[in-house]
Coordinates of C-alpha atoms and ligand atoms in Angstrom, one line a residue:
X8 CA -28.0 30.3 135.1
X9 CA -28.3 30.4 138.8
X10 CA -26.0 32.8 141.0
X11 CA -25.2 31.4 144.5
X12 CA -27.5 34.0 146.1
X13 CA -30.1 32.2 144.5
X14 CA -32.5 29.6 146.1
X15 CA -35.4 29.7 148.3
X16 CA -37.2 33.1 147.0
X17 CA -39.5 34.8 150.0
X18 CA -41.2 38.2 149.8
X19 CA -39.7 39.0 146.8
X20 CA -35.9 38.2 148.0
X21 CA -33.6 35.6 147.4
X22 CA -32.2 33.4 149.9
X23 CA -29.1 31.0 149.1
X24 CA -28.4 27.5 149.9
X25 CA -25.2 27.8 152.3
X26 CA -25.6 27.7 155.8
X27 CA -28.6 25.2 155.8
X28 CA -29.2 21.8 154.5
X29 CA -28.8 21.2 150.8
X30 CA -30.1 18.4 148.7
X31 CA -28.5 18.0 144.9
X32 CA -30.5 17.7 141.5
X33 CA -28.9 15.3 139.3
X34 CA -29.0 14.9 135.4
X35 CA -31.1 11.2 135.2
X36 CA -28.9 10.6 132.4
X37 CA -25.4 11.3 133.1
X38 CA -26.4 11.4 137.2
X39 CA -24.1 14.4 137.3
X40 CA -25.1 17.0 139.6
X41 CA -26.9 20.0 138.1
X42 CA -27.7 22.4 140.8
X43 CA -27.5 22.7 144.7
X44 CA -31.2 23.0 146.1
X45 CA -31.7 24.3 150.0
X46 CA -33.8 22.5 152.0
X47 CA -36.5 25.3 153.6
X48 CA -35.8 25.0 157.7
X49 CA -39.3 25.5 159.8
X50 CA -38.6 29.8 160.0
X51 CA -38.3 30.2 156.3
X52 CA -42.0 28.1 156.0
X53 CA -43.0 30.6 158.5
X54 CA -41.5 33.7 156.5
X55 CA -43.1 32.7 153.0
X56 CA -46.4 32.1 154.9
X57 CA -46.4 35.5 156.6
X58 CA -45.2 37.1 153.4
X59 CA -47.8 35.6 151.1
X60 CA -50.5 36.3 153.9
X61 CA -49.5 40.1 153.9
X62 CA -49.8 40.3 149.9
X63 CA -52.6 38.8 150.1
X64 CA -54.4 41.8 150.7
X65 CA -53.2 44.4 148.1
X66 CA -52.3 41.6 145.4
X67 CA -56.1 41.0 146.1
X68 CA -57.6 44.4 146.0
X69 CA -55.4 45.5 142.3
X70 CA -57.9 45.5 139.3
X71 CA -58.4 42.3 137.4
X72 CA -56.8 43.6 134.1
X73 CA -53.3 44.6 136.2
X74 CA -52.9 41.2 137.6
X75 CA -53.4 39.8 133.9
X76 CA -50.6 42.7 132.8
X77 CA -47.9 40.6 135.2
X78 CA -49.0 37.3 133.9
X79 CA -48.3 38.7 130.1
X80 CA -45.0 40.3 131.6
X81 CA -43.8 37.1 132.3
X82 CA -45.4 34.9 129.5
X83 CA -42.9 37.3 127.6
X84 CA -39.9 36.7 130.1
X85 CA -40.5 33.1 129.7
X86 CA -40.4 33.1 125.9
X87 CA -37.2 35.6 126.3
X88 CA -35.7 32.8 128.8
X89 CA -37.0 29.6 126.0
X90 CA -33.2 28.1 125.4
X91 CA -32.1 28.5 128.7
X92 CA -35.4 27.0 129.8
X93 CA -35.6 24.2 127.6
X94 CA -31.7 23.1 128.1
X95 CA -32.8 23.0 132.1
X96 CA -35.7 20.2 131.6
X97 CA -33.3 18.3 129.3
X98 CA -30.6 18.7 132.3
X99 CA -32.7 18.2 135.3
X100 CA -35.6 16.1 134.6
X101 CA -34.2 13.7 131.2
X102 CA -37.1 15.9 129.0
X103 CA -36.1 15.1 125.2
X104 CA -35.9 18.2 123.5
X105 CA -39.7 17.8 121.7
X106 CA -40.9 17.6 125.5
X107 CA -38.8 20.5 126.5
X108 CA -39.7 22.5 123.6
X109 CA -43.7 21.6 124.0
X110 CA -43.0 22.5 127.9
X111 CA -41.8 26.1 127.3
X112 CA -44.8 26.6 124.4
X113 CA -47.5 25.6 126.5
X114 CA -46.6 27.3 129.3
X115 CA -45.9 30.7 126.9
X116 CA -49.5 30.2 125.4
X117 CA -51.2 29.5 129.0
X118 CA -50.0 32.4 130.2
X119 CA -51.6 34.3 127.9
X120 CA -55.1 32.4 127.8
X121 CA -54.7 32.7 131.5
X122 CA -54.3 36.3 132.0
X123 CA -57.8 37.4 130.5
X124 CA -59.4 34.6 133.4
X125 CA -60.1 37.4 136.1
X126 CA -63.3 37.4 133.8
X127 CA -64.5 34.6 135.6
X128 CA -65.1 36.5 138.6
X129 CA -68.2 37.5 137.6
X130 CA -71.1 36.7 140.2
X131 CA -74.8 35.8 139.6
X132 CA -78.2 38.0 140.3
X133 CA -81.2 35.6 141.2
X134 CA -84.5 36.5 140.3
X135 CA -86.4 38.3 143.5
X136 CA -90.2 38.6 144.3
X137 CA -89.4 42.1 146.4
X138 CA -87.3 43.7 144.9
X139 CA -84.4 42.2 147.0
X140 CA -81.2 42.7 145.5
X141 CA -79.7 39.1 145.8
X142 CA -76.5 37.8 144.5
X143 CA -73.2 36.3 145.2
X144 CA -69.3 37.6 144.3
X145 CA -66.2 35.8 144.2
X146 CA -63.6 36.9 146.4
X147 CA -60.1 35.0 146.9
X148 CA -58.9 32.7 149.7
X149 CA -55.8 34.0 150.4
X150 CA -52.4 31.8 150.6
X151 CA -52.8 29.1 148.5
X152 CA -50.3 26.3 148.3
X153 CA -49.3 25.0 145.1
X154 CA -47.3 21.3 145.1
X155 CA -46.2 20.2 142.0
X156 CA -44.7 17.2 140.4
X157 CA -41.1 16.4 138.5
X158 CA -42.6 14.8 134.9
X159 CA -44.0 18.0 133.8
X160 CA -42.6 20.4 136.0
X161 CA -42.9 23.6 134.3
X162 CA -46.3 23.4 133.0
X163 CA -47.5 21.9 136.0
X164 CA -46.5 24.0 138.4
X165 CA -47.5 27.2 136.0
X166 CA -50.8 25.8 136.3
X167 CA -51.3 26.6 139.6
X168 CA -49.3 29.0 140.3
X169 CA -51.1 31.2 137.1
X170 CA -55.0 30.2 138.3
X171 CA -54.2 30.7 141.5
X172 CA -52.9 34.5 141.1
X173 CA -55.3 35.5 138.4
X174 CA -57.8 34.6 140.6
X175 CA -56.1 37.5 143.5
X176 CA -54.5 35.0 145.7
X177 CA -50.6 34.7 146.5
X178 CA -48.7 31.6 146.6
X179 CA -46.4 29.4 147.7
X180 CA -44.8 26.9 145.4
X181 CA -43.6 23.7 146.5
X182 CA -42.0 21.8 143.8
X183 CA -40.8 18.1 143.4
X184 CA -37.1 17.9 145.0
X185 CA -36.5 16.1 142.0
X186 CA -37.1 19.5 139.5
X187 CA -36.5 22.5 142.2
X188 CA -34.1 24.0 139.7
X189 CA -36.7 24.3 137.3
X190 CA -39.1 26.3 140.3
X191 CA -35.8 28.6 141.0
X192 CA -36.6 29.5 137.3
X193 CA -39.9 30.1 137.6
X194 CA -39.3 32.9 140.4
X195 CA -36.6 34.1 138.4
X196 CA -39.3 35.3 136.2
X197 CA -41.3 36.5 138.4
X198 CA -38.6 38.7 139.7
X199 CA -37.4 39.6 136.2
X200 CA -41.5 41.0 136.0
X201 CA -41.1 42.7 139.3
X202 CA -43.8 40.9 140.9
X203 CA -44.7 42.5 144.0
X204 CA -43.0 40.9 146.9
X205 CA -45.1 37.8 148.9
X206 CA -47.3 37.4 146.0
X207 CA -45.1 34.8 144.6
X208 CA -42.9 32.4 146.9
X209 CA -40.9 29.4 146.4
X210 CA -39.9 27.0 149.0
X211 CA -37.5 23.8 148.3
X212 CA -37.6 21.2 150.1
X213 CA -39.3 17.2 150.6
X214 CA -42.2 16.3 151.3
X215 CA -42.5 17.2 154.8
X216 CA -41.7 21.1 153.7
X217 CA -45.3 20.4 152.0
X218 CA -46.6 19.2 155.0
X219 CA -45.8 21.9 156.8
X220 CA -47.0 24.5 154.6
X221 CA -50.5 22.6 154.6
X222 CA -50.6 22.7 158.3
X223 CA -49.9 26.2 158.9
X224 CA -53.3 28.2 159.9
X225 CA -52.8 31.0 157.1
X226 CA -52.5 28.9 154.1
X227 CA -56.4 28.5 152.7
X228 CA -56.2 26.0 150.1
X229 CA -54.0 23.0 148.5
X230 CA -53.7 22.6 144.8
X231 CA -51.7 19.5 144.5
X232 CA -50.3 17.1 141.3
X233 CA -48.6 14.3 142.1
X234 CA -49.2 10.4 143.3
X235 CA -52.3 8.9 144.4
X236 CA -51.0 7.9 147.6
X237 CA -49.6 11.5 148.4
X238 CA -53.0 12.7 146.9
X239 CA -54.7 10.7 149.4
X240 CA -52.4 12.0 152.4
X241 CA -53.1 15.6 151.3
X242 CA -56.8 14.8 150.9
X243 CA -56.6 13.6 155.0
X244 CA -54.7 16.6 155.9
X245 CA -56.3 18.9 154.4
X246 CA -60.1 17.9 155.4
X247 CA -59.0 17.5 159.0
X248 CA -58.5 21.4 158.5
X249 CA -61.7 22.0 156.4
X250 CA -59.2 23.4 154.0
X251 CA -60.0 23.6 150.2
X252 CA -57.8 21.2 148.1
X253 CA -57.8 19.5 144.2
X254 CA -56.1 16.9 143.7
X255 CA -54.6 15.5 139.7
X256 CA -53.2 12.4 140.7
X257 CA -51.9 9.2 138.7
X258 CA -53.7 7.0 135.8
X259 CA -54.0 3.8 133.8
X260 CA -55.5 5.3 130.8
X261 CA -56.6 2.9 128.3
X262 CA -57.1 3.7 124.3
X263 CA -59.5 1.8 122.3
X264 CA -58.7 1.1 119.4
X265 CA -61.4 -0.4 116.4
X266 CA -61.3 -1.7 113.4
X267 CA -62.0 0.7 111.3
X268 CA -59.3 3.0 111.7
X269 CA -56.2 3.5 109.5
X270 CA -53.7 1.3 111.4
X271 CA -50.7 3.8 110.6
X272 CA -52.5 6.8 112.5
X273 CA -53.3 4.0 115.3
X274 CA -49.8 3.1 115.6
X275 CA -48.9 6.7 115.9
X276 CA -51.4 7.5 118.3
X277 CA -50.5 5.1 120.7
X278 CA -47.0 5.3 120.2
X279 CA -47.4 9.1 121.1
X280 CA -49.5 8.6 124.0
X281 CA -47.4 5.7 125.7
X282 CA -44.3 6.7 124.9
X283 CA -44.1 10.5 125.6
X284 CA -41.4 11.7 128.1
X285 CA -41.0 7.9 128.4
X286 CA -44.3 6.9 129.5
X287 CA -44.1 9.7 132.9
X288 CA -46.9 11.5 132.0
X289 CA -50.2 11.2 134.0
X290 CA -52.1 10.5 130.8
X291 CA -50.2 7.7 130.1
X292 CA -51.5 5.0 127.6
X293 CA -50.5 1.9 130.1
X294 CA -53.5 -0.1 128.4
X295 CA -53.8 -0.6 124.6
X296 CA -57.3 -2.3 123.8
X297 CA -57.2 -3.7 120.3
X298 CA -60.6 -4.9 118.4
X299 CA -59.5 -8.7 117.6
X300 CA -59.8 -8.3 113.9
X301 CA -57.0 -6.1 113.4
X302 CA -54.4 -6.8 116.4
X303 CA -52.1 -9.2 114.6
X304 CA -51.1 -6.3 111.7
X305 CA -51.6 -3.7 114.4
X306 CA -49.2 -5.4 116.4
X307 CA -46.4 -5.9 114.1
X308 CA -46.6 -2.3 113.2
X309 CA -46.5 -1.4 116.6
X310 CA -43.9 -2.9 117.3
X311 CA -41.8 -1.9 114.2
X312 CA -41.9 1.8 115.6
X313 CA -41.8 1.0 118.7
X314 CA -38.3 -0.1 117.6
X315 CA -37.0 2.4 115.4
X316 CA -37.1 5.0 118.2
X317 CA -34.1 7.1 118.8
X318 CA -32.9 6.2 123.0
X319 CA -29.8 8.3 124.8
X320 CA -28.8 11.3 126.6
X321 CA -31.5 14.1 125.3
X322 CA -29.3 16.3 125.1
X323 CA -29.0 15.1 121.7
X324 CA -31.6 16.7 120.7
X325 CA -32.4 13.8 117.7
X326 CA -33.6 12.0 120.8
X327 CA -36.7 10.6 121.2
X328 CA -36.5 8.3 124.3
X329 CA -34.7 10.0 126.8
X330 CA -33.6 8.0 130.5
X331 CA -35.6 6.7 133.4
X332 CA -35.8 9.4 136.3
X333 CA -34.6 7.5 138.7
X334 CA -34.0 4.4 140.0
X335 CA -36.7 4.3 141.4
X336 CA -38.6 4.6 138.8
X337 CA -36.8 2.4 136.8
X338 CA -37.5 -0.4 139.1
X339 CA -41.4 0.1 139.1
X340 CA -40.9 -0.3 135.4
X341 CA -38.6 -4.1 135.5
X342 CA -41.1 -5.1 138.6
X343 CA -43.9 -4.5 136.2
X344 CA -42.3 -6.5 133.5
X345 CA -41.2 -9.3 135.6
X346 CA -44.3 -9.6 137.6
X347 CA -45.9 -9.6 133.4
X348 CA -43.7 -12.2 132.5
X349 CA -44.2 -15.0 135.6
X350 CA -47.8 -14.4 135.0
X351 CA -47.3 -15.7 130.8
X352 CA -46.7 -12.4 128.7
X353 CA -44.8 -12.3 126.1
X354 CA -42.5 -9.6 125.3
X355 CA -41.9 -8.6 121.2
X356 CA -39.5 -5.5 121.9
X357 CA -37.6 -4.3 124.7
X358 CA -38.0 -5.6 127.9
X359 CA -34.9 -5.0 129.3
X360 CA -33.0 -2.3 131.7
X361 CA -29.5 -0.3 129.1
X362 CA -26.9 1.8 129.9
X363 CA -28.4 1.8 134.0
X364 CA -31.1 4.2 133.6
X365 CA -32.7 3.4 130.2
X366 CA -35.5 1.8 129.6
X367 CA -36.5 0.7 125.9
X368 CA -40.3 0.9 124.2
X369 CA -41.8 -2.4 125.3
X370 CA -44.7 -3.9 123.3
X371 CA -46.8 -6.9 125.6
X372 CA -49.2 -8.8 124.5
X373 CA -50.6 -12.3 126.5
X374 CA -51.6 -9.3 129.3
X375 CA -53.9 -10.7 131.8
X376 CA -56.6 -8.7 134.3
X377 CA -54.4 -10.1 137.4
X378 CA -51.1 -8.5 136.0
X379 CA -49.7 -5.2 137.4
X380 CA -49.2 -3.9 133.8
X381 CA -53.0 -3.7 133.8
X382 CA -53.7 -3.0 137.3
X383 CA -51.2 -0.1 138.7
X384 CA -49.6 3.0 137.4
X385 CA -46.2 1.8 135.4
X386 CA -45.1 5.7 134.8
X387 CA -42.6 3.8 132.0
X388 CA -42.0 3.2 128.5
X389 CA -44.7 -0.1 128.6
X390 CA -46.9 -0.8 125.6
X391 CA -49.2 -3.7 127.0
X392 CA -52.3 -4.4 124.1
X393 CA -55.3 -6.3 125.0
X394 CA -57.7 -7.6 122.5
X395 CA -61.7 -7.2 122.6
X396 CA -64.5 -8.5 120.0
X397 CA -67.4 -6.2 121.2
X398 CA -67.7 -2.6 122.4
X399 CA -69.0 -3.6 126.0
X400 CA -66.0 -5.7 126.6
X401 CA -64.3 -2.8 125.4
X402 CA -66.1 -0.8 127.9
X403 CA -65.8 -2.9 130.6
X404 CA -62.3 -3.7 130.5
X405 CA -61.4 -0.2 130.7
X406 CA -62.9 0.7 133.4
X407 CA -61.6 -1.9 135.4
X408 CA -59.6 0.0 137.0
X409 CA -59.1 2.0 140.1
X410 CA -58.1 5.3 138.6
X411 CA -60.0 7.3 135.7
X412 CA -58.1 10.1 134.4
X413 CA -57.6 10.4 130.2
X414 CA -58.8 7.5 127.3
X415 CA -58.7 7.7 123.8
X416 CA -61.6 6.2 121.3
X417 CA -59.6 6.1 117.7
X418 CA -62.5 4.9 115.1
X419 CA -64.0 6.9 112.8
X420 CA -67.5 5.6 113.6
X421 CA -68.9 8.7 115.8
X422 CA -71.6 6.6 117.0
X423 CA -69.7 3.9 117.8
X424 CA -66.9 6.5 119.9
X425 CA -70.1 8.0 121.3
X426 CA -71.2 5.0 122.7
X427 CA -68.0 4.2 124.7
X428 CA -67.1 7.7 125.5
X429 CA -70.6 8.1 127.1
X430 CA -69.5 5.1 129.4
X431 CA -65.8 5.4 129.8
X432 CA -65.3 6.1 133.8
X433 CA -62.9 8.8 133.1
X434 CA -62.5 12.8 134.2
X435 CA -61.4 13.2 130.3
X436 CA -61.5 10.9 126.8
X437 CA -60.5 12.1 123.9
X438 CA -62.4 11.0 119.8
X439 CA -60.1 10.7 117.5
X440 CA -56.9 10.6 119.6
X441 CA -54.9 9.3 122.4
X442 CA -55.2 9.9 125.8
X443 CA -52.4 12.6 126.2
X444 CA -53.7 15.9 125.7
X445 CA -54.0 18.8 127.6
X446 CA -54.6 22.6 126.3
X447 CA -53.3 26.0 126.7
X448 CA -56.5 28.0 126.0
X449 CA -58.8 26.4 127.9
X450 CA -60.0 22.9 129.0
X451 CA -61.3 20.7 132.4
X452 CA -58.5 19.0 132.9
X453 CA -58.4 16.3 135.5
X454 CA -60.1 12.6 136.8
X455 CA -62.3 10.6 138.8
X456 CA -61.9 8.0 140.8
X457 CA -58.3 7.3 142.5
X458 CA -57.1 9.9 139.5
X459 CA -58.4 12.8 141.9
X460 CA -60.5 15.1 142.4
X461 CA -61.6 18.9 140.9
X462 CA -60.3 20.0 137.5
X463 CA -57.7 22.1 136.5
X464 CA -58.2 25.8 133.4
X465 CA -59.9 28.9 133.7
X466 CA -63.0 29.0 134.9
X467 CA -62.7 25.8 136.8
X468 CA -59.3 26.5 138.7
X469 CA -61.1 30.2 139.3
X470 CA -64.2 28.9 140.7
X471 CA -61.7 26.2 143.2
X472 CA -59.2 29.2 144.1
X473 CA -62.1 31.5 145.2
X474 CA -65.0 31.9 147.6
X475 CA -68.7 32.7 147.0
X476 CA -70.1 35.2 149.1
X477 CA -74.1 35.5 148.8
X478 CA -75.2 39.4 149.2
X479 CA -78.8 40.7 149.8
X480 CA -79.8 44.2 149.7
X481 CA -83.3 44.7 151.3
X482 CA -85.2 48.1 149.8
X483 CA -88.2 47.3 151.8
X484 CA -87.7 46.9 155.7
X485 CA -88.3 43.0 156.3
X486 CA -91.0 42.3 158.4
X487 CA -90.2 40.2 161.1
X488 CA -92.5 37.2 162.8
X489 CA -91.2 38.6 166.3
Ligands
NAD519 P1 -45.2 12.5 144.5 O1 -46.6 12.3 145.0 O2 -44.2 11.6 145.0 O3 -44.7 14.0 144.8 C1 -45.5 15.1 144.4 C2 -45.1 16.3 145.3 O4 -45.7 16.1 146.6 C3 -43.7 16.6 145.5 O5 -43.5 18.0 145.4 C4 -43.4 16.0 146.9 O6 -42.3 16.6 147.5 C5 -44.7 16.4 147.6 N1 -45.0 15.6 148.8 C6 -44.7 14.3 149.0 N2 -45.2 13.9 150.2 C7 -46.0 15.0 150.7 C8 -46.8 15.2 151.8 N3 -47.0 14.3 152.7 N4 -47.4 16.4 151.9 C9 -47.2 17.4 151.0 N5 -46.5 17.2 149.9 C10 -45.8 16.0 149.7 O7 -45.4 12.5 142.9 P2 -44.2 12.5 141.8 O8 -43.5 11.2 141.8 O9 -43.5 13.8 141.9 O10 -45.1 12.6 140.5 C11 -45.5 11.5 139.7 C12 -47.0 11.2 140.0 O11 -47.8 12.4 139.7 C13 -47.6 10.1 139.2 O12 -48.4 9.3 140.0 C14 -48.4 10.8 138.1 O13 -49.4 10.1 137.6 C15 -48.9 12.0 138.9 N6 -49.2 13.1 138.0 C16 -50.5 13.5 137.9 C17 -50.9 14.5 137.0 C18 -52.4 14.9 136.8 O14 -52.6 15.9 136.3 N7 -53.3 14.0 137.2 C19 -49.9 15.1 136.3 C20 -48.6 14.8 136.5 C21 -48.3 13.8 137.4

């Protein structure tokens, strides 16, 4: 998959891992090591920089329609690369193959979408008394750095990478150590495509690599996705140097769930939205809020499926719940269930840590306010329910939180999802749904609150990863007072 030439990737060149530090990526299920990453010393930071700096100004300059030709190129390249692809997220980052597969689709779909978003750069005309020509155009800011997460590391990093260079900017990736094989195939493609060099640049490395690249007085903007508390470090570095940033950080999304809905699709629902790539996903359900009236059968039947689901190594691809990430993870996940436990939960299914880095489905109920299973970001397989009687209580339970990211309303009654939706503290809730959904075409995805801050999709990432310049064009000489 990789040759051993094949690591960082700077203006359009490959440099390999020998003769610097390394770091390994291990398989979270098997821990065995899948690839060598290099760690980027200080010169290559400042190599990628000046590269991407120095593309900045043709990749900026080519026509709209020709950047969107590369970002079809390698839409193609990535559907040509799809089992290779997939089988890497199932190695390096415990994706079952559903996620895997769902990964590669999006990001082939987004591409597409994507590449027909120089569109956006369209400026306005405002109305003059004069005659006065007066309107703004978008231009780009130049080196944008794009850090991305390991849950979703393909689409995530796509994301930015894609609005960023649609937009006429170049980049520099940083990914998650934990999925930097994963980014190596990401510039594969873009050097399959021929990407002009500098326009696209990966550097490895921790988070101090990121740090770095934030620092340096050529890059012009951060797009991040990650933690809240790395959010909030970015957020301090990057307004101590006026620089542009948007932050999609973590959640604690909560689905509401009434009493009129079929309690089959409910079940499903939730099971989807907490239990997907094992509960690692931002958008998360980490907070099941059931009207009273049904939670008992609801219950039951959540935790029958909860139950049947398939647990292992995904590379059986019957999986359905594949390992922990780490261990680290893994411990946020038995801290949150102890601390659940000495505070008088009860646990119906799962509950405890198999075969060192699983972590079964586990269905709560007894949940209290106090509780960190209600209170911070689990990022595990954790199913606590909640029950209300009234729609405010509903309301005001979930948005007792610090974050606000995704929701789900499941009730058929429109005016009763309207009336929660409408007060839901949230960057994104979803009718009809869970709270895990994102989409290819087109969509504002991201959250308030400690979830973060600007949203993610066409127009919106186009507006953040450009500048406005306001242009007047006098036909009459202005007369002036002196
Ligand atoms: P993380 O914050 O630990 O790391 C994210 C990235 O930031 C990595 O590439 C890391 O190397 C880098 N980094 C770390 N410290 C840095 C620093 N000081 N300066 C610059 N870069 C630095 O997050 P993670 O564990 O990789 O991802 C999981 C978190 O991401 C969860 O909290 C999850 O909710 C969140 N997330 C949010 C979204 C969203 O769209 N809102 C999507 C996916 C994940």
């Amino acid at each position: 998959m990789f040759n051993n030439n094949e690591g960082l990737y700077i203006n359009g060149s490959w440099f390999p891992a020998h003769n610097q530090a390394t770091f390994d990526s291990e398989n979270p299920a098997t821990g065995k090591v899948v690839g060598v990453v290099p760690e980027a010393t200080p010169q290559q930071i400042e190599d990628a920089v000046q590269a991407a700096h120095k593309a900045r100004i043709s990749w900026g300059k080519i026509p709209g329609p020709e950047r969107a030709q590369y970002l079809q190129l390698a839409s193609k390249e990535f559907e040509h690369s799809k089992d290779e692809i997939i089988n890497l997220l199932i190695a390096e980052t415990g994706s079952t193959f559903g996620k895997a597969m769902f990964e590669l689709d999006f990001t082939v779909q987004f591409l597409k979408a994507a590449s027909a978003d120089y569109r956006f750069g369209n400026g306005e005309v405002f109305p003059s008394e004069d005659g006065t020509l007066s309107y703004t155009t978008r231009r780009p800011l130049g080196v944008v750095v794009c850090i991305s997460p390991w849950n979703v590391p393909l689409i995530l990093s796509m994301k930015k990478i894609v609005g960023a260079l649609i937009a006429g900017n170049t980049v520099i990736l940083k990914p998650s150590e934990e999925s930097s094989l994963i980014a190596m195939k990401i510039a594969q493609v873009f050097a399959a495509i021929n990407l002009p060099p500098g326009v696209f640049n990966l550097v490895t490395g921790h988070g101090d690599v990121g740090q770095a690249l934030i620092a340096h007085p050529l890059t012009k903007a951060v797009s991040f996705t990650g933690s809240t508390a790395t959010g909030k470090k970015i957020a301090a570095q990057a307004g101590g140097l006026l620089k542009k940033c948007i932050l999609e950080l973590g959640g604690k999304d909560a689905v509401i769930i009434l009493q009129d809905i079929d309690i089959d699709f409910a079940v499903n629902a939730t099971i989807f939205s907490g239990l997907f790539h094992q509960g690692q996903t931002c958008m998360s359900a980490e907070r099941i809020l059931v009207e009273s009236s049904i939670a008992d059968k609801f219950i039951e039947k959540l935790v029958q499926k909860a139950k049947s689901l398939k647990m292992g190594d995904p590379s059986d691809h019957s999986v359905e719940i594949g390992p922990m990430m780490s261990k680290r993870q893994l411990q946020i996940v038995e801290d949150h269930v102890d601390d659940a436990k000495k505070n008088g939960a009860q646990i119906l299914c799962g509950g405890e840590t198999t075969n060192g880095i699983f972590y079964p489905p586990t269905v709560l109920t007894g949940v209290t306010r106090n509780m960190k299973v209600f209170r911070d970001e689990t990022f595990g397989p954790l199913l606590p329910v909640l029950t209300f009687d009234t729609l405010d209580e509903a309301i005001e339970m979930a948005n007792d939180s610090e974050y606000g990211l995704s929701g789900g309303v499941l009730t058929d009654n429109l005016e009763k999802a309207f009336y929660i939706t409408n007060q839901l503290d949230t960057g994104m809730v979803h009718i009809g749904n869970g709270s895990v959904l994102d989409d290819p075409i087109d969509c504002a995805f991201g959250g308030i609150k400690n979830s973060g801050m600007g949203r993610e999709s066409g127009k919106h990432s186009y507006e953040t990863l450009t500048e406005l310049k306001w242009i007047t064009v006098h036909h009459q000489k202005p007369v002036f007072p002196f």
